[in-house]
Coordinates of C-alpha atoms in Angstrom, one line a residue:
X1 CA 0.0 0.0 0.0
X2 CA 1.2 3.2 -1.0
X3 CA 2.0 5.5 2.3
X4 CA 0.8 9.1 1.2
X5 CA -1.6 9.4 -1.8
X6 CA -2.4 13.0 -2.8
X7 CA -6.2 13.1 -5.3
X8 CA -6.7 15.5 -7.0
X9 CA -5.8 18.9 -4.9
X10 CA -6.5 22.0 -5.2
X11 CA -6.2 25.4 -3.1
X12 CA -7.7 28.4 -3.9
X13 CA -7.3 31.6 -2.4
X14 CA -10.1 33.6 -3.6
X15 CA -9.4 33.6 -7.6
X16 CA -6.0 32.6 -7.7
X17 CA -5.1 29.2 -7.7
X18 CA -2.0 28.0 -5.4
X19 CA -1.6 24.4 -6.3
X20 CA -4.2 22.8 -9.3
X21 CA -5.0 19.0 -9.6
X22 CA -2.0 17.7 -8.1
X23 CA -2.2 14.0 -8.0
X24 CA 0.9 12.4 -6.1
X25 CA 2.3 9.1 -4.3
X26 CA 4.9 8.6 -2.1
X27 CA 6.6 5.5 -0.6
X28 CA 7.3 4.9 2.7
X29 CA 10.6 5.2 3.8
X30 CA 11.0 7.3 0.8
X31 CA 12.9 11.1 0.6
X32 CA 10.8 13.2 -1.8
X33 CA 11.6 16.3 -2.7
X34 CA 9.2 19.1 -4.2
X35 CA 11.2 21.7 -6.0
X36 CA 10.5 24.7 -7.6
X37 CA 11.0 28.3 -8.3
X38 CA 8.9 30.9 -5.4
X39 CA 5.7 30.8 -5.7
X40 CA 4.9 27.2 -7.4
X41 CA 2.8 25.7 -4.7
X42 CA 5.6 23.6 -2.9
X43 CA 5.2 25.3 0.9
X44 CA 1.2 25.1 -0.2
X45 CA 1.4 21.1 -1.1
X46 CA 3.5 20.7 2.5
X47 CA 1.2 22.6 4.2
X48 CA -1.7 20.7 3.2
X49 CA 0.1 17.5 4.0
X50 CA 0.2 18.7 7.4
X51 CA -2.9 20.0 8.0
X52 CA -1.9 23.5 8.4
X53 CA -4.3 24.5 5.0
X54 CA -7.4 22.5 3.9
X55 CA -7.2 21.6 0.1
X56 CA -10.1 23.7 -1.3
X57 CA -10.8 19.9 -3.2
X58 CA -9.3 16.6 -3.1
X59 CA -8.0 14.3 -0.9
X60 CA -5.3 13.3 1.2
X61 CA -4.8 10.1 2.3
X62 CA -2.2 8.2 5.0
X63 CA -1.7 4.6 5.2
X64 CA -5.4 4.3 3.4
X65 CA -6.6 6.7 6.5
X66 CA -8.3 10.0 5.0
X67 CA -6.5 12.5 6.6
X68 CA -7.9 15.5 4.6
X69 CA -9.4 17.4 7.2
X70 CA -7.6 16.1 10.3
X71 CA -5.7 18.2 12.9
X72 CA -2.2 18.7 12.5
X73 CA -1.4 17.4 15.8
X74 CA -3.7 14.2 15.1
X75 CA -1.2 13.5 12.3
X76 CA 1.4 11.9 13.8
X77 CA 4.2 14.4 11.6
X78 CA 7.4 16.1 12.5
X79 CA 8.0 19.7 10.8
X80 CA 11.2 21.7 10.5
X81 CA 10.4 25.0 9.6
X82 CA 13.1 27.4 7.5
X83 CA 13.2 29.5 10.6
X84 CA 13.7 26.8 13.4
X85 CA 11.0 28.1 15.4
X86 CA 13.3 27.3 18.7
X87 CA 11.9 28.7 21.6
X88 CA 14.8 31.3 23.1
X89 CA 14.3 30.9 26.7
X90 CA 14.6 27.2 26.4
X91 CA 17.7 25.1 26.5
X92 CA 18.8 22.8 23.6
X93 CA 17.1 19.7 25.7
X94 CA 13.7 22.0 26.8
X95 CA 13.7 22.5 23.2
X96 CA 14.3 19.1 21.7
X97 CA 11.6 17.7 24.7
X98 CA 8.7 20.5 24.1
X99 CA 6.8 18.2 21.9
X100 CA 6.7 15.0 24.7
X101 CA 5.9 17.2 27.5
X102 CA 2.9 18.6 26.1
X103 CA 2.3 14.8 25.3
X104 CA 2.6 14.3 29.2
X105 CA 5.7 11.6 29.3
X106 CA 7.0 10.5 31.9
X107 CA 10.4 12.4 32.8
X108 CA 12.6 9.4 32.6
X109 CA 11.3 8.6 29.4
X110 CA 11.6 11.7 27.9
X111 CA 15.3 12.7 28.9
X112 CA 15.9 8.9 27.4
X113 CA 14.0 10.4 24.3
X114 CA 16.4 13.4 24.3
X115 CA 19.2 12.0 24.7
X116 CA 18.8 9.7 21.5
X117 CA 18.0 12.3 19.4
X118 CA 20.9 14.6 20.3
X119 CA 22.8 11.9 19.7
X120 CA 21.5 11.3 15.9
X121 CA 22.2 14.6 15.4
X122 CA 25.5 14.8 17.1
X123 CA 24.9 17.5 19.5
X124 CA 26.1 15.2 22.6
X125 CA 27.0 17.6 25.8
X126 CA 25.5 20.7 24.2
X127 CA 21.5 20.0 26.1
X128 CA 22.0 22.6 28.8
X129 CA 22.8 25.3 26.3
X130 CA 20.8 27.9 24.8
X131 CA 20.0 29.1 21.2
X132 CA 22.1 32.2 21.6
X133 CA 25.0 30.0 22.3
X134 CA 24.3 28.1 19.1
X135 CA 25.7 28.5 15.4
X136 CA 23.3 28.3 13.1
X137 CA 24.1 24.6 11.8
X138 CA 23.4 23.5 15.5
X139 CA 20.2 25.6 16.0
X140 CA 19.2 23.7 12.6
X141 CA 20.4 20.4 14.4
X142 CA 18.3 21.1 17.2
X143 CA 15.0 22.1 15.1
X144 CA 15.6 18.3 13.2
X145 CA 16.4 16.8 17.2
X146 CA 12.9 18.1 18.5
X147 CA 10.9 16.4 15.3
X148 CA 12.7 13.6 15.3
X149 CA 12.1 12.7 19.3
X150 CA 8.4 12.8 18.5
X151 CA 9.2 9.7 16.5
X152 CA 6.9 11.2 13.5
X153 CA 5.7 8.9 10.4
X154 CA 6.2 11.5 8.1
X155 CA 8.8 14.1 8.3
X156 CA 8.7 17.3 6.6
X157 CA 11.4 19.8 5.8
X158 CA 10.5 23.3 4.5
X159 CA 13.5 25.0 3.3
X160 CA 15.3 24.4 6.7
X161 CA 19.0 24.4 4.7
X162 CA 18.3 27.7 3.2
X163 CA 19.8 29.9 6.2
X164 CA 23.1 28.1 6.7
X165 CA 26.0 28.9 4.0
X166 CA 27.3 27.6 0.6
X167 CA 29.8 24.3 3.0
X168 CA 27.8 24.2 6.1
X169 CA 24.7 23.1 4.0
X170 CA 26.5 20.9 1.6
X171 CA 27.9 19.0 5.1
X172 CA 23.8 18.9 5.9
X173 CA 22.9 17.1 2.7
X174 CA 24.9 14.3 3.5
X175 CA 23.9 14.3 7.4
X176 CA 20.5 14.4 7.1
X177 CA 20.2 11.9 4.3
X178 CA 22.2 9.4 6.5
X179 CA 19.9 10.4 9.7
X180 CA 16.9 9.7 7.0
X181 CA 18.8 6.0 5.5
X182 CA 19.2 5.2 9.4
X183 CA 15.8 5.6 10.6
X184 CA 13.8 4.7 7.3
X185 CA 11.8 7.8 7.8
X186 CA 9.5 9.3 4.9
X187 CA 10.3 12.2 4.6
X188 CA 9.5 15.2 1.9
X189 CA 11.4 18.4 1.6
X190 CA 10.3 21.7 0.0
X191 CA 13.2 23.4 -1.8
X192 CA 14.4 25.5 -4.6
X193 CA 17.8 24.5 -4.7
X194 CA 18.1 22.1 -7.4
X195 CA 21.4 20.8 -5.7
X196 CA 20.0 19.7 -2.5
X197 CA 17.1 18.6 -4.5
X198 CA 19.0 16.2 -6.2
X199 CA 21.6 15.3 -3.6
X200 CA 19.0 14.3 -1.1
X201 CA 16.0 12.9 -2.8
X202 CA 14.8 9.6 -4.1
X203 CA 12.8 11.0 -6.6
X204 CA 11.9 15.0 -7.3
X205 CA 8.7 16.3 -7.9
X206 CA 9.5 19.5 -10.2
X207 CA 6.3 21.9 -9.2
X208 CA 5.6 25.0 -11.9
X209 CA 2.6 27.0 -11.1
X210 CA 1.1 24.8 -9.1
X211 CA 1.0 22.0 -11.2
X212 CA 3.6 19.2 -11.2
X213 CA 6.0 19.5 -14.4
X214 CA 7.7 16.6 -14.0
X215 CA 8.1 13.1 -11.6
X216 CA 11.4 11.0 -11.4
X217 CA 14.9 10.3 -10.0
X218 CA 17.4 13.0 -9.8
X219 CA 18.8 11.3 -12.4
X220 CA 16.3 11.3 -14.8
X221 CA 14.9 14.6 -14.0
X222 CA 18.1 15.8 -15.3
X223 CA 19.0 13.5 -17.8
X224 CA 15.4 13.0 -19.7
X225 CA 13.1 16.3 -18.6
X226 CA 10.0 15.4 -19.6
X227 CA 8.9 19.7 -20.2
X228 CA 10.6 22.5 -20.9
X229 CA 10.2 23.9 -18.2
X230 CA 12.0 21.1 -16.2
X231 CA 14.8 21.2 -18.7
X232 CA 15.8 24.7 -18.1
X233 CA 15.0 25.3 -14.6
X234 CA 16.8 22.0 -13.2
X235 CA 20.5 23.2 -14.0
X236 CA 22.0 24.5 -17.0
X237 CA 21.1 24.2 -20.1
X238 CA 21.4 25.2 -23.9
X239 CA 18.0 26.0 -25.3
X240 CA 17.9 25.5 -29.5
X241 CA 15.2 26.7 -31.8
X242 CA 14.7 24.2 -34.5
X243 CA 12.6 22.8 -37.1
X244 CA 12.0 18.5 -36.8
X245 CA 12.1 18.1 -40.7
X246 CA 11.9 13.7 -40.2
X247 CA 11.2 11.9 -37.7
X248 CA 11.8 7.9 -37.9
X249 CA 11.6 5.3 -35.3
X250 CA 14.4 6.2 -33.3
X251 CA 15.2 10.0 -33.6
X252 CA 14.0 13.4 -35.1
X253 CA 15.4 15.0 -38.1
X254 CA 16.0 19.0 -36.7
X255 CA 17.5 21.9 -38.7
X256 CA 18.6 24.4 -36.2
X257 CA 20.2 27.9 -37.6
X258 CA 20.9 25.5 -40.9
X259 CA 22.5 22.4 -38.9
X260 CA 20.7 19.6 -39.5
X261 CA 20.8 17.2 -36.2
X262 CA 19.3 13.9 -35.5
X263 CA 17.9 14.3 -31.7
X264 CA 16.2 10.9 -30.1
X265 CA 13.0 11.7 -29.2
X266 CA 12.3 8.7 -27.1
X267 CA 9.0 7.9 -27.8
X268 CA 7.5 11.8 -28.0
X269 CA 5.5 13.0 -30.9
X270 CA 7.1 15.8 -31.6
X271 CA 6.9 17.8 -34.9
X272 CA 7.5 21.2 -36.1
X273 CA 9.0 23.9 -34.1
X274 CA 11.3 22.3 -31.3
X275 CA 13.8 23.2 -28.8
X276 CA 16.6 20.9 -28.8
X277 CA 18.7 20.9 -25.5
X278 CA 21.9 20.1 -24.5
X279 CA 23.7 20.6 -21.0
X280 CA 26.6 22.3 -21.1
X281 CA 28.9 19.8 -19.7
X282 CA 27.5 17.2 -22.9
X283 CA 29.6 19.8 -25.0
X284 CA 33.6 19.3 -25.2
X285 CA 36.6 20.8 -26.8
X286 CA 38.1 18.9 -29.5
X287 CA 41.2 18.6 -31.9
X288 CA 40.8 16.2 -34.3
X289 CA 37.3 15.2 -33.9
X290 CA 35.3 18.7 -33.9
X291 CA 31.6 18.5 -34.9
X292 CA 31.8 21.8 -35.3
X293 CA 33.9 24.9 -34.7
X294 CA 33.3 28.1 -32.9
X295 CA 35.0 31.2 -31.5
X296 CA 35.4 31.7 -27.9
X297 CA 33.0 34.8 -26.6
X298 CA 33.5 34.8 -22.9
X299 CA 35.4 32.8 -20.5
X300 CA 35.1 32.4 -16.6
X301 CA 37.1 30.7 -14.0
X302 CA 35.1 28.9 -11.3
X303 CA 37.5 27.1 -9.3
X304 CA 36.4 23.4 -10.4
X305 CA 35.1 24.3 -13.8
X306 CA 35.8 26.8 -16.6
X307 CA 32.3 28.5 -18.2
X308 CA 32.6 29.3 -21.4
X309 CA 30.3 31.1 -24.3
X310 CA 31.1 30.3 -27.8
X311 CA 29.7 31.3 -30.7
X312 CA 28.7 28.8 -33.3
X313 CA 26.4 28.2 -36.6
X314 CA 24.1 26.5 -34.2
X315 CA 24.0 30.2 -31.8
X316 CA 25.7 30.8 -28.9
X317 CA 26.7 27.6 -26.6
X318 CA 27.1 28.0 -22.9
X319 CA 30.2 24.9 -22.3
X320 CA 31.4 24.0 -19.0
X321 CA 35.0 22.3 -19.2
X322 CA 36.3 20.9 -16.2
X323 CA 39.5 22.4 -14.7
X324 CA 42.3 20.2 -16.0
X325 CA 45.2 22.0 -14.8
X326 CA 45.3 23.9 -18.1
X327 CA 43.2 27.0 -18.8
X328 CA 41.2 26.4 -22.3
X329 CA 41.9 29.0 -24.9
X330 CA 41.6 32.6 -24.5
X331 CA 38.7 34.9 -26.0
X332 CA 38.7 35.2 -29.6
X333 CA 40.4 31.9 -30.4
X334 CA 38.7 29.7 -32.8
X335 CA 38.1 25.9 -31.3
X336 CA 36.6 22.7 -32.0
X337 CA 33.5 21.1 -30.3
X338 CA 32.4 18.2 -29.7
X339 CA 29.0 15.9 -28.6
X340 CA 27.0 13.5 -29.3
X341 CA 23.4 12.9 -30.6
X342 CA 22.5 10.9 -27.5
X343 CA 23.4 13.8 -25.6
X344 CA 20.7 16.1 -27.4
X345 CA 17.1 16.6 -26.3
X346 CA 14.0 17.9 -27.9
X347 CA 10.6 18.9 -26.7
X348 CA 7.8 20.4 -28.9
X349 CA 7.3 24.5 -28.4
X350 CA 4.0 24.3 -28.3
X351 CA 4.5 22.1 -25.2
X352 CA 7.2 24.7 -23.6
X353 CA 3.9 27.5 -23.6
X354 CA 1.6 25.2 -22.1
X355 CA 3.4 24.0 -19.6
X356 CA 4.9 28.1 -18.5

């Protein structure tokens, strides 16, 4: 039996819509993540999942139990909110033990309760403290601590990374994913990082305008978007106008800018005006093997990675070369490029409007 089962919800807010029809399953023990630019209907879905906003329609179901209009505290969920939400005059275990009190357990039991979860989270020997005497990667610890003593059946995660910086919340990715592996916990977090998105997650529900644009593994939500919309907001991309001239079995003919390429399609029916993607680490520099040739525009120097523009008969390509030790050539310089045709994409147009 699937564990969570989202039919067919809605919420309106008088005549704007906030999430539309979203129909979605998840598995237990499962990390989901929704992700999406602001304003597509992620916090919304989350909220609804924990009964802090009523779907205007649908239904929401929890190990077959309708859940829909339940109270949040009948739910049996933990929540870790961006801000933490830690209480100030409380100490990292009053904190961590708010929850269990107001459930009226037993003292012994509760310290025991405590002491486990400060100890998933690592934050052994720091329970007498106070949030002011936190950094901000333990206060988030701490926030994780207090949901995870409840011993929830669903936890959920609304943007709680989003505060820390660039390393401490790359060290959290890993963290809480093992904390999540350990204790088999569904869990769903709301993000807009596309990184933690796919760092993290079993499979990423990609949310645009509150409808879902596409449903799969990191890897495939990268590798195969299914819409536009997916394809250009899920990492970088090159976005090509084109023309499908042929299509046959196993690819479609496309002239782009004069270039005729022959892009799988993988079972869509697409025809006529296209966009044919390709990410810009699929491109290389080449010698002897060039597909084509362009000029360098633009060059930039990120530490593991050299961006580049260069201008070709196919447009401008954005490339991303690793850093070999060697920096490529300078601006100006003609070079050779390289890729395959199983590293191109293509999605109708038409498609890319409907689904904006």
């Amino acid at each position: 039996m699937t564990f969570l089962t989202l039919q067919g919800i809605s919420k309106r807010y008088g005549h704007f819509t906030a999430v539309e029809q979203l129909d979605l399953s998840v598995e237990r023990g499962e990390f989901l993540s929704l992700l999406g630019p602001s304003g597509c209907g992620k916090t919304t879905t989350l909220q609804m999942i924990a009964g802090f906003v009523t779907p205007s329609v649908g239904r929401i179901t929890l190990s077959g139990r309708d859940i829909t209009h339940e109270r949040p505290e009948k739910r049996g969920m933990g929540v870790v909110f961006q801000s933490y939400a830690l209480f100030p005059h409380m100490t990292v275990a009053g904190n961590v033990g708010f929850g269990l009190e107001m459930r009226n357990m037993k003292r012994d039991e509760r310290a025991a309760r405590i002491a486990e979860a400060l100890d998933l989270v690592r934050l052994n020997g720091l329970d007498a403290r106070y949030p002011k005497e936190l950094s901000g990667g333990q206060r988030q610890r701490v926030a994780i601590a207090r949901a995870l003593a409840m011993r929830p059946n669903l936890l959920l995660l609304d943007e709680p990374m989003s505060n820390l910086d660039a390393k401490l919340r790359e060290e959290m990715h890993i963290e809480l994913r093992a904390i999540q592996k350990r204790l088999g916990i569904t869990t769903i977090l709301v993000t807009h990082d596309q990184v933690e998105a796919m760092t993290m997650s079993d499979r990423i529900a990609v949310l645009h305008k509150g409808r879902i644009a596409q449903l799969s593994t990191p890897f495939d939500a990268y590798e195969r978007p299914a819409t536009p919309f997916a394809s250009t907001f899920l990492g970088r991309t090159n976005t090509l106008p084109g023309e499908v001239r042929e299509r046959n079995p196993r690819c479609a003919v496309v002239d782009v800018a004069g270039t005729t390429l022959h892009v799988p399609h993988e079972g869509r029916d697409v025809e006529g005006a296209v966009h044919v993607y390709i990410r810009p680490e699929k491109v290389r520099l080449a010698n002897g093997d060039a597909r084509m040739h362009g000029r360098i525009a633009n060059r930039v120097f990120i530490g593991n990675q050299w961006l580049l523009e260069v201008d070709t008969a196919l447009g401008k390509l954005h490339i991303a070369q690793p850093n070999f030790g060697a920096p490529p050539p300078d601006e100006g310089h003609e070079v050779g490029l390289s890729f395959t045709d199983d590293d191109l994409r293509v999605l109708t147009r038409e498609r890319a409007h409907g689904n904006a």
